[in-house]
């Protein structure tokens, strides 16, 4: 069910669709993943926005429609905290609950030593170790 929600909800909310020219590429990726069950896919986004958990779910579950792999994404630790950013934190929580997209809170380099965010170098090192363990 999560895989279906992850594909359908963003289509409805953001009018997201796969272009016909991409279908062949997606089928090739799906074929490789079916042949290699231990292989993972890394999706990288160079920008974060409030709708991203839905978009992540759509892309991850389009590539892996049976949800055979865990979908995990890095997202700003600051912005995934309800105290700091209610819309993004809620979208991240719903992305996990409804679409099976696990958000990994990340301390970004620009946040270290910046009093607006309050993270130290020690916090960042600890966070990076946690990410590697995940």
N, CA and C atoms as an extended XYZ file, in Angstrom:
402
Properties=species:S:1:pos:R:3:atomname:S:1:resname:S:1:resid:I:1 pbc="F F F"
N         0.823       -1.193        0.000 N   UNK     1
C         0.000        0.000        0.000 CA  UNK     1
C         0.875        1.269        0.000 C   UNK     1
N         1.974        1.257        0.791 N   UNK     2
C         2.836        2.439        0.841 CA  UNK     2
C         3.364        2.797       -0.539 C   UNK     2
N         3.722        1.785       -1.321 N   UNK     3
C         4.265        2.060       -2.655 CA  UNK     3
C         3.220        2.744       -3.526 C   UNK     3
N         1.976        2.311       -3.433 N   UNK     4
C         0.901        2.926       -4.215 CA  UNK     4
C         0.674        4.363       -3.772 C   UNK     4
N         0.620        4.586       -2.462 N   UNK     5
C         0.438        5.943       -1.943 CA  UNK     5
C         1.600        6.828       -2.385 C   UNK     5
N         2.817        6.277       -2.336 N   UNK     6
C         4.006        7.050       -2.709 CA  UNK     6
C         3.974        7.477       -4.171 C   UNK     6
N         3.313        6.695       -5.008 N   UNK     7
C         3.226        7.078       -6.421 CA  UNK     7
C         2.022        7.967       -6.694 C   UNK     7
N         0.898        7.667       -6.099 N   UNK     8
C        -0.351        8.356       -6.441 CA  UNK     8
C        -0.499        9.722       -5.758 C   UNK     8
N        -0.098        9.828       -4.490 N   UNK     9
C        -0.296       11.070       -3.765 CA  UNK     9
C         0.459       12.246       -4.405 C   UNK     9
N         1.738       12.098       -4.746 N   UNK    10
C         2.415       13.224       -5.405 CA  UNK    10
C         1.826       13.563       -6.773 C   UNK    10
N         1.338       12.550       -7.478 N   UNK    11
C         0.694       12.835       -8.764 CA  UNK    11
C        -0.500       13.754       -8.548 C   UNK    11
N        -1.256       13.461       -7.525 N   UNK    12
C        -2.441       14.251       -7.224 CA  UNK    12
C        -2.068       15.627       -6.673 C   UNK    12
N        -1.119       15.670       -5.728 N   UNK    13
C        -0.762       16.934       -5.068 CA  UNK    13
C         0.030       17.879       -5.965 C   UNK    13
N         0.998       17.335       -6.709 N   UNK    14
C         1.927       18.181       -7.448 CA  UNK    14
C         1.831       18.008       -8.963 C   UNK    14
N         0.886       17.191       -9.416 N   UNK    15
C         0.726       16.914      -10.840 CA  UNK    15
C         2.025       16.375      -11.447 C   UNK    15
N         2.632       15.421      -10.743 N   UNK    16
C         3.886       14.809      -11.187 CA  UNK    16
C         3.562       13.591      -12.047 C   UNK    16
N         4.258       13.476      -13.162 N   UNK    17
C         4.092       12.329      -14.046 CA  UNK    17
C         5.445       11.980      -14.648 C   UNK    17
N         5.583       10.744      -15.064 N   UNK    18
C         6.787       10.304      -15.760 CA  UNK    18
C         6.579       10.584      -17.240 C   UNK    18
N         7.548       11.244      -17.837 N   UNK    19
C         7.418       11.540      -19.262 CA  UNK    19
C         7.529       10.238      -20.062 C   UNK    19
N         6.797       10.132      -21.150 N   UNK    20
C         6.864        8.906      -21.963 CA  UNK    20
C         8.286        8.567      -22.403 C   UNK    20
N         9.118        9.576      -22.597 N   UNK    21
C        10.497        9.305      -23.028 CA  UNK    21
C        11.343        8.646      -21.939 C   UNK    21
N        10.870        8.664      -20.698 N   UNK    22
C        11.627        8.076      -19.590 CA  UNK    22
C        11.232        6.633      -19.279 C   UNK    22
N        10.132        6.161      -19.832 N   UNK    23
C         9.638        4.829      -19.499 CA  UNK    23
C        10.666        3.729      -19.782 C   UNK    23
N        11.354        3.810      -20.910 N   UNK    24
C        12.335        2.784      -21.258 CA  UNK    24
C        13.491        2.771      -20.257 C   UNK    24
N        13.960        3.932      -19.852 N   UNK    25
C        15.040        3.999      -18.870 CA  UNK    25
C        14.599        3.423      -17.529 C   UNK    25
N        13.396        3.753      -17.115 N   UNK    26
C        12.881        3.230      -15.846 CA  UNK    26
C        12.751        1.712      -15.914 C   UNK    26
N        12.270        1.193      -17.024 N   UNK    27
C        12.158       -0.263      -17.178 CA  UNK    27
C        13.521       -0.937      -17.111 C   UNK    27
N        14.549       -0.301      -17.677 N   UNK    28
C        15.911       -0.866      -17.596 CA  UNK    28
C        16.395       -0.900      -16.149 C   UNK    28
N        16.151        0.179      -15.406 N   UNK    29
C        16.543        0.217      -13.992 CA  UNK    29
C        15.794       -0.864      -13.218 C   UNK    29
N        14.500       -0.984      -13.453 N   UNK    30
C        13.702       -2.001      -12.771 CA  UNK    30
C        14.211       -3.405      -13.089 C   UNK    30
N        14.603       -3.637      -14.334 N   UNK    31
C        15.132       -4.938      -14.735 CA  UNK    31
C        16.441       -5.240      -13.983 C   UNK    31
N        17.332       -4.281      -13.928 N   UNK    32
C        18.597       -4.471      -13.207 CA  UNK    32
C        18.324       -4.761      -11.729 C   UNK    32
N        17.418       -4.013      -11.128 N   UNK    33
C        17.101       -4.230       -9.716 CA  UNK    33
C        16.485       -5.601       -9.484 C   UNK    33
N        15.676       -6.067      -10.409 N   UNK    34
C        15.077       -7.396      -10.280 CA  UNK    34
C        16.138       -8.491      -10.361 C   UNK    34
N        17.159       -8.267      -11.176 N   UNK    35
C        18.231       -9.254      -11.341 CA  UNK    35
C        19.246       -9.216      -10.201 C   UNK    35
N        19.354       -8.079       -9.543 N   UNK    36
C        20.357       -7.859       -8.495 CA  UNK    36
C        19.678       -7.422       -7.194 C   UNK    36
N        19.145       -8.366       -6.413 N   UNK    37
C        18.390       -7.990       -5.215 CA  UNK    37
C        19.219       -7.267       -4.140 C   UNK    37
N        20.537       -7.405       -4.174 N   UNK    38
C        21.379       -6.719       -3.188 CA  UNK    38
C        21.798       -5.325       -3.630 C   UNK    38
N        21.458       -4.955       -4.839 N   UNK    39
C        21.825       -3.644       -5.366 CA  UNK    39
C        20.872       -2.589       -4.829 C   UNK    39
N        21.416       -1.418       -4.543 N   UNK    40
C        20.603       -0.309       -4.062 CA  UNK    40
C        20.662        0.839       -5.048 C   UNK    40
N        19.744        1.767       -4.891 N   UNK    41
C        19.703        2.960       -5.718 CA  UNK    41
C        19.847        4.155       -4.790 C   UNK    41
N        20.699        5.082       -5.181 N   UNK    42
C        20.850        6.313       -4.419 CA  UNK    42
C        20.263        7.438       -5.257 C   UNK    42
N        19.325        8.152       -4.666 N   UNK    43
C        18.741        9.317       -5.322 CA  UNK    43
C        19.309       10.549       -4.644 C   UNK    43
N        19.828       11.459       -5.422 N   UNK    44
C        20.435       12.664       -4.869 CA  UNK    44
C        19.671       13.884       -5.357 C   UNK    44
N        19.332       14.744       -4.436 N   UNK    45
C        18.655       15.997       -4.758 CA  UNK    45
C        19.552       17.141       -4.326 C   UNK    45
N        19.686       18.152       -5.134 N   UNK    46
C        20.563       19.256       -4.769 CA  UNK    46
C        19.818       20.390       -4.082 C   UNK    46
N        18.550       20.189       -3.782 N   UNK    47
C        17.771       21.225       -3.124 CA  UNK    47
C        16.683       20.543       -2.316 C   UNK    47
N        16.305       21.161       -1.210 N   UNK    48
C        15.241       20.603       -0.388 CA  UNK    48
C        14.095       21.602       -0.320 C   UNK    48
N        12.897       21.091       -0.422 N   UNK    49
C        11.705       21.931       -0.326 CA  UNK    49
C        10.640       21.146        0.429 C   UNK    49
N         9.578       21.812        0.804 N   UNK    50
C         8.556       21.168        1.632 CA  UNK    50
C         7.896       19.971        0.963 C   UNK    50
N         7.781       19.990       -0.329 N   UNK    51
C         7.132       18.880       -1.027 CA  UNK    51
C         8.050       17.715       -1.328 C   UNK    51
N         9.325       17.840       -0.977 N   UNK    52
C        10.293       16.814       -1.345 CA  UNK    52
C         9.951       15.404       -0.877 C   UNK    52
N         9.482       15.197        0.355 N   UNK    53
C         9.174       13.802        0.732 CA  UNK    53
C         8.202       13.127       -0.241 C   UNK    53
N         7.229       13.865       -0.736 N   UNK    54
C         6.311       13.301       -1.726 CA  UNK    54
C         6.998       13.001       -3.038 C   UNK    54
N         7.857       13.914       -3.464 N   UNK    55
C         8.584       13.718       -4.720 CA  UNK    55
C         9.557       12.547       -4.580 C   UNK    55
N        10.249       12.465       -3.428 N   UNK    56
C        11.160       11.336       -3.189 CA  UNK    56
C        10.405       10.018       -3.285 C   UNK    56
N         9.221        9.995       -2.649 N   UNK    57
C         8.428        8.768       -2.665 CA  UNK    57
C         8.004        8.395       -4.071 C   UNK    57
N         7.588        9.383       -4.826 N   UNK    58
C         7.166        9.121       -6.197 CA  UNK    58
C         8.305        8.511       -7.010 C   UNK    58
N         9.480        9.123       -6.955 N   UNK    59
C        10.611        8.630       -7.737 CA  UNK    59
C        11.057        7.252       -7.250 C   UNK    59
N        11.214        7.116       -5.940 N   UNK    60
C        11.678        5.832       -5.393 CA  UNK    60
C        10.715        4.701       -5.719 C   UNK    60
N         9.415        4.963       -5.613 N   UNK    61
C         8.442        3.900       -5.841 CA  UNK    61
C         8.102        3.732       -7.317 C   UNK    61
N         8.475        4.668       -8.155 N   UNK    62
C         8.373        4.459       -9.599 CA  UNK    62
C         9.488        3.513      -10.028 C   UNK    62
N        10.677        3.720       -9.483 N   UNK    63
C        11.815        2.852       -9.793 CA  UNK    63
C        11.626        1.472       -9.171 C   UNK    63
N        11.109        1.430       -7.961 N   UNK    64
C        10.938        0.181       -7.207 CA  UNK    64
C         9.465        0.047       -6.793 C   UNK    64
N         8.565       -0.269       -7.744 N   UNK    65
C         7.126       -0.245       -7.464 CA  UNK    65
C         6.661       -1.253       -6.420 C   UNK    65
N         7.434       -2.307       -6.200 N   UNK    66
C         7.039       -3.293       -5.189 CA  UNK    66
C         7.621       -2.982       -3.817 C   UNK    66
N         8.330       -1.864       -3.702 N   UNK    67
C         8.937       -1.421       -2.443 CA  UNK    67
C         9.804       -2.522       -1.829 C   UNK    67
N        10.647       -3.127       -2.656 N   UNK    68
C        11.528       -4.190       -2.169 CA  UNK    68
C        12.766       -3.639       -1.476 C   UNK    68
N        13.006       -2.351       -1.621 N   UNK    69
C        14.160       -1.705       -1.003 CA  UNK    69
C        13.691       -0.565       -0.110 C   UNK    69
N        14.466       -0.299        0.912 N   UNK    70
C        14.175        0.829        1.773 CA  UNK    70
C        14.528        2.108        1.042 C   UNK    70
N        13.638        3.044        1.097 N   UNK    71
C        13.915        4.350        0.513 CA  UNK    71
C        14.281        5.291        1.654 C   UNK    71
N        15.486        5.809        1.602 N   UNK    72
C        15.959        6.718        2.645 CA  UNK    72
C        16.541        7.957        1.995 C   UNK    72
N        16.280        9.090        2.602 N   UNK    73
C        16.790       10.348        2.070 CA  UNK    73
C        17.375       11.183        3.195 C   UNK    73
N        18.388       11.946        2.845 N   UNK    74
C        18.965       12.887        3.790 CA  UNK    74
C        18.147       14.173        3.743 C   UNK    74
N        17.875       14.724        4.904 N   UNK    75
C        17.153       16.002        4.979 CA  UNK    75
C        17.706       16.788        6.166 C   UNK    75
N        17.638       18.065        6.067 N   UNK    76
C        18.166       18.954        7.095 CA  UNK    76
C        17.623       18.609        8.475 C   UNK    76
N        18.525       18.350        9.410 N   UNK    77
C        18.106       18.044       10.782 CA  UNK    77
C        17.319       19.211       11.374 C   UNK    77
N        17.761       20.398       11.077 N   UNK    78
C        17.091       21.589       11.585 CA  UNK    78
C        15.645       21.646       11.083 C   UNK    78
N        15.455       21.398        9.803 N   UNK    79
C        14.135       21.545        9.212 CA  UNK    79
C        13.214       20.348        9.458 C   UNK    79
N        13.760       19.218        9.876 N   UNK    80
C        12.897       18.067       10.173 CA  UNK    80
C        12.427       18.083       11.622 C   UNK    80
N        12.752       19.133       12.346 N   UNK    81
C        12.317       19.299       13.730 CA  UNK    81
C        11.068       20.181       13.748 C   UNK    81
N        10.008       19.697       14.379 N   UNK    82
C         8.749       20.449       14.398 CA  UNK    82
C         8.924       21.846       14.982 C   UNK    82
N         9.789       21.976       15.965 N   UNK    83
C        10.014       23.281       16.594 CA  UNK    83
C        10.520       24.308       15.578 C   UNK    83
N        11.271       23.838       14.578 N   UNK    84
C        11.905       24.746       13.631 CA  UNK    84
C        11.152       24.908       12.315 C   UNK    84
N        10.461       23.865       11.875 N   UNK    85
C         9.831       23.936       10.552 CA  UNK    85
C         8.673       22.935       10.488 C   UNK    85
N         7.534       23.358       10.931 N   UNK    86
C         6.371       22.467       11.011 CA  UNK    86
C         6.003       21.855        9.658 C   UNK    86
N         5.897       22.631        8.570 N   UNK    87
C         5.484       22.015        7.294 CA  UNK    87
C         6.455       20.935        6.803 C   UNK    87
N         7.767       21.210        6.863 N   UNK    88
C         8.725       20.228        6.366 CA  UNK    88
C         8.775       19.011        7.286 C   UNK    88
N         8.739       19.238        8.598 N   UNK    89
C         8.753       18.127        9.544 CA  UNK    89
C         7.520       17.247        9.342 C   UNK    89
N         6.367       17.855        9.133 N   UNK    90
C         5.137       17.098        8.890 CA  UNK    90
C         5.220       16.329        7.576 C   UNK    90
N         5.723       16.986        6.530 N   UNK    91
C         5.871       16.305        5.240 CA  UNK    91
C         6.830       15.122        5.357 C   UNK    91
N         7.891       15.272        6.130 N   UNK    92
C         8.845       14.181        6.329 CA  UNK    92
C         8.201       13.028        7.085 C   UNK    92
N         7.444       13.354        8.116 N   UNK    93
C         6.759       12.327        8.904 CA  UNK    93
C         5.731       11.585        8.049 C   UNK    93
N         4.958       12.319        7.265 N   UNK    94
C         3.959       11.691        6.400 CA  UNK    94
C         4.623       10.892        5.282 C   UNK    94
N         5.751       11.397        4.773 N   UNK    95
C         6.487       10.643        3.756 CA  UNK    95
C         6.917        9.285        4.278 C   UNK    95
N         7.308        9.245        5.537 N   UNK    96
C         7.711        7.976        6.150 CA  UNK    96
C         6.484        7.083        6.376 C   UNK    96
N         5.446        7.642        6.963 N   UNK    97
C         4.260        6.851        7.306 CA  UNK    97
C         3.467        6.396        6.088 C   UNK    97
N         3.284        7.278        5.121 N   UNK    98
C         2.427        6.974        3.980 CA  UNK    98
C         3.165        6.398        2.779 C   UNK    98
N         4.427        6.755        2.632 N   UNK    99
C         5.135        6.362        1.418 CA  UNK    99
C         6.339        5.473        1.675 C   UNK    99
N         6.657        5.224        2.936 N   UNK   100
C         7.806        4.378        3.237 CA  UNK   100
C         9.131        5.043        2.923 C   UNK   100
N         9.175        6.368        2.990 N   UNK   101
C        10.401        7.104        2.729 CA  UNK   101
C        10.982        7.504        4.078 C   UNK   101
N        12.098        6.884        4.451 N   UNK   102
C        12.724        7.145        5.741 CA  UNK   102
C        13.626        8.364        5.612 C   UNK   102
N        13.328        9.388        6.375 N   UNK   103
C        14.112       10.618        6.344 CA  UNK   103
C        15.221       10.519        7.390 C   UNK   103
N        16.444       10.765        6.955 N   UNK   104
C        17.595       10.734        7.847 CA  UNK   104
C        18.002       12.176        8.122 C   UNK   104
N        17.765       12.664        9.347 N   UNK   105
C        18.140       14.041        9.668 CA  UNK   105
C        19.650       14.250        9.552 C   UNK   105
N        20.034       15.326        8.864 N   UNK   106
C        21.433       15.591        8.555 CA  UNK   106
C        21.811       17.012        8.945 C   UNK   106
N        22.943       17.133        9.641 N   UNK   107
C        23.483       18.457        9.923 CA  UNK   107
C        24.314       18.860        8.718 C   UNK   107
N        23.893       19.923        8.064 N   UNK   108
C        24.591       20.389        6.877 CA  UNK   108
C        25.744       21.310        7.277 C   UNK   108
N        26.784       21.335        6.460 N   UNK   109
C        28.011       22.051        6.826 CA  UNK   109
C        27.768       23.526        7.140 C   UNK   109
N        26.872       24.176        6.415 N   UNK   110
C        26.645       25.603        6.673 CA  UNK   110
C        25.993       25.855        8.023 C   UNK   110
N        25.461       24.813        8.661 N   UNK   111
C        24.780       24.957        9.941 CA  UNK   111
C        25.738       24.880       11.131 C   UNK   111
N        26.943       24.365       10.891 N   UNK   112
C        27.911       24.207       11.973 CA  UNK   112
C        28.462       25.580       12.355 C   UNK   112
N        28.505       25.828       13.616 N   UNK   113
C        29.021       27.087       14.191 CA  UNK   113
C        28.165       28.306       13.857 C   UNK   113
N        27.004       28.111       13.278 N   UNK   114
C        26.099       29.228       12.999 CA  UNK   114
C        25.086       29.290       14.144 C   UNK   114
N        25.071       30.383       14.899 N   UNK   115
C        24.185       30.458       16.068 CA  UNK   115
C        22.700       30.294       15.746 C   UNK   115
N        22.304       30.546       14.496 N   UNK   116
C        20.892       30.344       14.135 CA  UNK   116
C        20.489       28.885       14.259 C   UNK   116
N        21.451       27.975       14.050 N   UNK   117
C        21.143       26.552       14.067 CA  UNK   117
C        21.619       25.875       15.339 C   UNK   117
N        22.729       26.328       15.898 N   UNK   118
C        23.191       25.823       17.184 CA  UNK   118
C        23.928       24.495       17.156 C   UNK   118
N        24.443       24.067       15.999 N   UNK   119
C        25.162       22.805       15.925 CA  UNK   119
C        26.671       23.047       16.014 C   UNK   119
N        27.345       22.160       16.734 N   UNK   120
C        28.796       22.241       16.867 CA  UNK   120
C        29.456       21.245       15.917 C   UNK   120
N        30.771       21.341       15.800 N   UNK   121
C        31.505       20.364       14.993 CA  UNK   121
C        31.327       18.964       15.563 C   UNK   121
N        31.293       18.849       16.888 N   UNK   122
C        31.081       17.542       17.527 CA  UNK   122
C        29.705       16.980       17.159 C   UNK   122
N        28.684       17.847       17.130 N   UNK   123
C        27.344       17.406       16.713 CA  UNK   123
C        27.378       16.871       15.284 C   UNK   123
N        28.069       17.594       14.399 N   UNK   124
C        28.152       17.200       12.987 CA  UNK   124
C        28.883       15.871       12.833 C   UNK   124
N        29.986       15.686       13.563 N   UNK   125
C        30.733       14.411       13.486 CA  UNK   125
C        29.862       13.251       13.968 C   UNK   125
N        29.162       13.460       15.063 N   UNK   126
C        28.284       12.421       15.602 CA  UNK   126
C        27.180       12.084       14.588 C   UNK   126
N        26.611       13.119       13.986 N   UNK   127
C        25.555       12.934       12.991 CA  UNK   127
C        26.074       12.157       11.780 C   UNK   127
N        27.263       12.488       11.304 N   UNK   128
C        27.834       11.788       10.150 CA  UNK   128
C        28.107       10.317       10.462 C   UNK   128
N        28.528       10.016       11.664 N   UNK   129
C        28.735        8.617       12.066 CA  UNK   129
C        27.396        7.867       12.063 C   UNK   129
N        26.342        8.518       12.548 N   UNK   130
C        25.017        7.896       12.541 CA  UNK   130
C        24.544        7.624       11.131 C   UNK   130
N        24.802        8.565       10.221 N   UNK   131
C        24.400        8.387        8.825 CA  UNK   131
C        25.139        7.192        8.213 C   UNK   131
N        26.436        7.090        8.471 N   UNK   132
C        27.205        5.959        7.948 CA  UNK   132
C        26.703        4.630        8.497 C   UNK   132
N        26.304        4.612        9.763 N   UNK   133
C        25.763        3.386       10.349 CA  UNK   133
C        24.441        2.995        9.695 C   UNK   133
N        23.618        3.988        9.408 N   UNK   134
C        22.335        3.708        8.743 CA  UNK   134
C        22.588        3.128        7.365 C   UNK   134
